[in-house]
CSV table of C-alpha atoms in Angstrom, one decimal:
chain,number,residue,atom,x,y,z
A,243,MET,CA,-0.1,0.0,0.0
A,244,GLY,CA,2.9,2.3,0.9
A,245,ARG,CA,4.6,1.9,-2.5
A,246,ARG,CA,1.4,2.2,-4.3
A,247,HIS,CA,0.5,5.3,-2.7
A,248,ALA,CA,4.0,6.7,-3.3
A,249,ALA,CA,3.7,5.9,-6.8
A,250,LYS,CA,0.3,7.8,-7.2
A,251,ILE,CA,2.0,10.8,-5.7
A,252,ASN,CA,4.7,10.6,-8.0
A,253,ILE,CA,2.5,10.4,-10.9
A,254,LYS,CA,0.5,13.4,-9.8
A,255,THR,CA,3.5,15.4,-9.1
A,256,ASN,CA,5.0,14.7,-12.5
A,257,LEU,CA,1.6,15.7,-14.1
A,258,MET,CA,1.8,18.9,-12.3
A,259,LYS,CA,5.1,19.6,-13.5
A,260,ALA,CA,4.3,18.8,-17.0
A,261,ASP,CA,1.2,21.2,-16.7
A,262,LEU,CA,3.4,23.9,-15.3
A,263,THR,CA,5.9,23.3,-18.0
A,264,VAL,CA,3.0,23.7,-20.7
A,265,LYS,CA,1.9,26.8,-19.1
A,266,MET,CA,5.6,28.3,-18.8
A,267,ASP,CA,6.0,27.5,-22.5
A,268,LYS,CA,2.7,29.1,-23.6
A,269,LEU,CA,3.7,32.3,-21.5
A,270,MET,CA,7.0,32.4,-23.3
A,271,LEU,CA,5.6,32.0,-26.8
A,272,SER,CA,3.1,34.8,-25.8
A,273,ARG,CA,5.7,37.1,-24.7
A,274,ALA,CA,7.9,36.4,-27.7
A,275,GLY,CA,4.8,37.0,-30.0
A,276,GLU,CA,4.2,40.3,-28.2
A,277,SER,CA,7.8,41.2,-28.6
A,278,ARG,CA,7.9,40.6,-32.3
A,279,GLN,CA,4.6,42.6,-32.6
A,280,ALA,CA,6.2,45.5,-30.7
A,281,ALA,CA,9.4,45.3,-32.8
A,282,ILE,CA,7.1,45.3,-36.1
A,283,MET,CA,5.1,48.2,-34.8
A,284,ASN,CA,8.3,50.0,-33.8
A,285,GLN,CA,9.8,49.4,-37.4
A,286,ARG,CA,6.5,50.8,-38.8
A,287,GLU,CA,6.4,53.9,-36.8
A,288,GLN,CA,10.2,54.5,-37.6
A,289,MET,CA,9.2,54.2,-41.4
A,290,GLU,CA,6.1,56.6,-41.0
A,291,GLN,CA,8.4,59.0,-39.3
A,292,ARG,CA,11.0,58.8,-41.8
A,293,GLY,CA,8.5,59.3,-44.5
A,294,GLN,CA,7.7,62.6,-42.8
A,295,TRP,CA,11.0,64.1,-44.3
A,296,ARG,CA,12.3,63.6,-47.8
A,297,ILE,CA,14.9,65.5,-49.7
A,298,THR,CA,16.6,65.0,-53.1
A,299,VAL,CA,19.7,66.7,-54.0
A,300,TRP,CA,21.5,66.9,-57.3
A,301,GLU,CA,25.1,67.6,-58.1
A,302,GLU,CA,24.1,70.1,-61.1
A,303,GLU,CA,21.6,72.9,-61.6
A,304,ASN,CA,18.1,72.3,-62.8
A,305,PHE,CA,17.9,68.8,-61.4
A,306,GLN,CA,20.6,67.5,-63.6
A,307,GLY,CA,23.3,65.0,-63.0
A,308,LYS,CA,24.1,62.7,-60.0
A,309,ARG,CA,21.1,62.6,-57.4
A,310,CYS,CA,20.4,61.2,-54.2
A,311,GLU,CA,17.4,61.1,-51.9
A,312,PHE,CA,17.5,61.3,-48.1
A,313,MET,CA,15.1,60.8,-45.3
A,314,LEU,CA,17.7,61.3,-42.5
A,315,GLU,CA,20.2,63.8,-42.0
A,316,CYS,CA,23.4,63.9,-44.1
A,317,PRO,CA,26.4,65.1,-41.9
A,318,ASN,CA,28.8,65.3,-45.3
A,319,ILE,CA,27.5,65.2,-48.9
A,320,LEU,CA,31.2,64.4,-49.8
A,321,ASP,CA,30.9,60.9,-48.3
A,322,ARG,CA,28.3,60.1,-51.0
A,323,ASN,CA,30.8,61.0,-53.9
A,324,PHE,CA,29.2,64.4,-54.6
A,325,GLN,CA,31.5,67.4,-55.2
A,326,LYS,CA,28.8,69.8,-54.7
A,327,ILE,CA,24.9,70.3,-54.4
A,328,ARG,CA,23.6,72.6,-57.2
A,329,SER,CA,19.7,71.8,-56.9
A,330,ILE,CA,17.3,70.4,-54.5
A,331,LYS,CA,13.6,69.2,-54.2
A,332,VAL,CA,12.0,68.9,-51.0
A,333,ASP,CA,9.2,66.5,-51.0
A,334,ASN,CA,8.5,66.4,-47.3
A,335,GLY,CA,10.2,68.8,-44.9
A,336,PRO,CA,11.3,71.2,-43.7
A,337,TRP,CA,15.0,70.9,-43.7
A,338,VAL,CA,18.0,73.2,-42.7
A,339,GLY,CA,21.1,73.0,-45.1
A,340,TYR,CA,24.6,74.0,-44.0
A,341,GLU,CA,27.4,75.5,-45.7
A,342,TYR,CA,30.0,73.1,-44.5
A,343,PRO,CA,30.1,69.3,-43.3
A,344,GLU,CA,29.0,68.5,-39.8
A,345,PHE,CA,26.2,71.2,-39.9
A,346,GLN,CA,28.6,74.1,-39.6
A,347,GLY,CA,28.7,77.5,-41.1
A,348,GLN,CA,25.6,79.5,-42.8
A,349,GLN,CA,22.3,77.8,-42.4
A,350,PHE,CA,19.5,77.9,-45.1
A,351,ILE,CA,16.0,77.0,-44.5
A,352,LEU,CA,14.5,74.4,-47.0
A,353,GLU,CA,10.8,74.3,-47.0
A,354,LYS,CA,8.9,72.1,-49.4
A,355,GLY,CA,9.4,72.9,-53.1
A,356,ASP,CA,12.0,73.1,-55.8
A,357,TYR,CA,15.3,74.9,-55.6
A,358,PRO,CA,16.8,74.9,-59.1
A,359,CYS,CA,20.0,76.6,-58.1
A,360,TYR,CA,21.7,77.8,-55.1
A,361,GLN,CA,20.2,81.2,-55.6
A,362,ALA,CA,17.1,79.6,-54.8
A,363,TRP,CA,18.0,78.9,-51.3
A,364,SER,CA,20.5,81.7,-50.6
A,365,GLY,CA,19.0,84.5,-52.9
A,366,ASN,CA,17.6,86.7,-49.9
A,367,SER,CA,21.2,86.5,-48.4
A,368,SER,CA,23.5,89.2,-48.6
A,369,TYR,CA,26.4,86.6,-48.4
A,370,ARG,CA,25.6,84.3,-51.2
A,371,THR,CA,27.6,81.1,-51.1
A,372,GLU,CA,27.6,78.1,-53.6
A,373,HIS,CA,28.4,75.7,-50.9
A,374,MET,CA,26.0,73.3,-49.1
A,375,LEU,CA,27.5,70.4,-47.7
A,376,SER,CA,25.4,69.0,-45.0
A,377,PHE,CA,21.7,69.1,-44.1
A,378,ARG,CA,19.3,67.7,-41.6
A,379,PRO,CA,15.5,67.7,-41.0
A,380,ILE,CA,13.7,70.2,-38.6
A,381,LYS,CA,11.4,68.0,-36.8
A,382,CYS,CA,9.5,70.4,-34.3
A,383,ALA,CA,8.2,72.8,-36.9
A,384,LYS,CA,4.3,73.4,-36.1
A,385,HIS,CA,3.5,76.6,-38.3
A,386,SER,CA,-0.2,76.9,-37.0
A,387,ASP,CA,1.0,76.5,-33.3
A,388,SER,CA,4.5,78.5,-32.8
A,389,LYS,CA,5.4,80.5,-30.1
A,390,ILE,CA,8.8,82.5,-29.3
A,391,THR,CA,9.9,84.9,-26.6
A,392,LEU,CA,12.5,87.7,-27.4
A,393,TYR,CA,14.5,89.2,-24.6
A,394,GLU,CA,16.4,92.5,-24.5
A,395,CYS,CA,19.3,91.1,-22.7
A,396,GLU,CA,21.4,87.9,-22.7
A,397,ASP,CA,20.6,84.6,-20.7
A,398,MET,CA,16.8,85.6,-21.3
A,399,MET,CA,16.8,88.6,-19.0
A,400,GLY,CA,15.2,92.0,-19.3
A,401,ARG,CA,12.2,93.2,-21.2
A,402,LYS,CA,10.5,90.3,-23.4
A,403,PHE,CA,8.1,90.1,-26.0
A,404,GLU,CA,6.2,86.9,-27.1
A,405,MET,CA,5.4,86.3,-30.6
A,406,CYS,CA,3.1,83.8,-32.5
A,407,ASP,CA,3.3,85.2,-36.0
A,408,ASP,CA,5.7,86.2,-38.8
A,409,TYR,CA,7.3,89.8,-38.6
A,410,PRO,CA,9.3,91.1,-41.7
A,411,SER,CA,10.4,93.8,-39.3
A,412,LEU,CA,11.0,93.7,-35.7
A,413,GLN,CA,11.3,97.3,-35.3
A,414,ALA,CA,8.2,98.0,-37.2
A,415,MET,CA,6.3,96.0,-34.9
A,416,GLY,CA,7.8,97.6,-31.7
A,417,TRP,CA,11.1,96.0,-31.0
A,418,CYS,CA,13.3,99.1,-30.1
A,419,SER,CA,16.6,97.6,-31.3
A,420,LYS,CA,18.2,95.8,-34.3
A,421,GLU,CA,19.6,93.2,-31.9
A,422,VAL,CA,17.8,90.2,-30.0
A,423,PRO,CA,20.5,89.2,-27.3
A,424,SER,CA,18.5,86.0,-26.2
A,425,MET,CA,15.3,84.3,-26.9
A,426,LYS,CA,13.4,81.0,-26.1
A,427,VAL,CA,11.3,79.0,-28.6
A,428,ASN,CA,8.3,78.2,-26.5
A,429,ASN,CA,6.8,76.1,-29.4
A,430,GLY,CA,7.5,75.0,-33.1
A,431,ALA,CA,10.5,76.2,-35.1
A,432,TRP,CA,11.5,79.6,-36.3
A,433,VAL,CA,14.0,81.2,-38.8
A,434,GLY,CA,15.5,84.6,-37.9
A,435,TYR,CA,17.0,87.0,-40.5
A,436,GLN,CA,19.8,89.5,-39.9
A,437,PHE,CA,18.0,92.3,-41.7
A,438,PRO,CA,14.4,93.4,-42.4
A,439,GLY,CA,12.3,91.6,-45.2
A,440,TYR,CA,13.8,88.1,-44.5
A,441,ARG,CA,17.4,89.1,-45.7
A,442,GLY,CA,20.8,88.6,-44.5
A,443,TYR,CA,22.2,85.5,-42.5
A,444,GLN,CA,19.5,83.1,-41.5
A,445,TYR,CA,19.3,81.5,-38.0
A,446,ILE,CA,17.1,78.5,-37.3
A,447,PHE,CA,15.6,78.3,-33.7
A,448,GLU,CA,14.0,75.1,-32.6
A,449,ARG,CA,12.0,73.9,-29.6
A,450,ASP,CA,13.6,70.4,-29.6
A,451,ARG,CA,17.4,71.7,-29.5
A,452,ARG,CA,18.9,73.4,-26.5
A,453,GLN,CA,15.6,73.0,-24.6
A,454,GLY,CA,14.5,75.8,-27.0
A,455,GLU,CA,16.8,78.3,-25.2
A,456,TYR,CA,19.5,80.6,-27.1
A,457,ARG,CA,21.0,82.6,-24.3
A,458,ASN,CA,23.4,84.6,-26.6
A,459,TYR,CA,24.4,85.1,-30.1
A,460,ASN,CA,27.1,82.3,-29.9
A,461,GLU,CA,24.3,79.7,-29.7
A,462,PHE,CA,22.6,81.1,-32.9
A,463,GLY,CA,24.9,79.3,-35.2
A,464,THR,CA,28.4,78.8,-36.0
A,465,GLN,CA,28.3,81.8,-38.5
A,466,ALA,CA,26.8,84.1,-36.1
A,467,HIS,CA,29.2,87.2,-35.5
A,468,SER,CA,26.4,89.4,-33.7
A,469,ASN,CA,22.9,89.3,-32.2
A,470,GLN,CA,21.6,91.3,-34.9
A,471,ILE,CA,18.2,90.0,-36.0
A,472,GLN,CA,15.6,92.3,-37.6
A,473,SER,CA,13.1,89.9,-39.0
A,474,ILE,CA,11.6,86.6,-38.0
A,475,ARG,CA,9.1,84.0,-39.2
A,476,ARG,CA,7.6,80.6,-38.4
A,477,ILE,CA,9.0,77.7,-40.4
A,478,GLN,CA,6.4,76.0,-42.8
A,479,HIS,CA,5.7,72.4,-42.4
């Protein structure tokens, strides 16, 4: 009787272990399936996000010669065996181009549209340059929901002025100086210009960089030599 009873207990224990093993296997399979599904969803989201920004560059004017399409930033077009960029088409944007590799030098706003020659992106600049060797997407632009605060002193001190619209002349709207020593982007992305009428050096100001805080002109861009900004507008998206 003792042996028979012990055998029954062993059988029952083994059945419980087998049942537990089956449940654990099902749980692991379920978790693996969830992980695969999450990975697939993540890949889809990444592809959808990439599709929000697309730019094509050509080595010659009027969309001729070697071409290359991008959905991500390009730190150096020379690494793609390009000698130069002479025309651009922005399908989805906006983007910012730079005079030199690694996002250095003059900045050029590139919103949706065609740019058949370099004058098309630097034509309003007093310092035209044929060079554009790096570019990246501007991901925080919200044209209909943009706000920026200008300050009369560095480090966001002194009198301030909040803006939600485009201003071809800051002085005409009441700003009493040709200079903007510091600013904070509360929302969206903006492009400031050295002179009225959206002319001169361009400076891109974004909410998702530097936490939206530009405490002095050295943070405006590598080409900035002063805090002179006399017009500013929201970036189109």
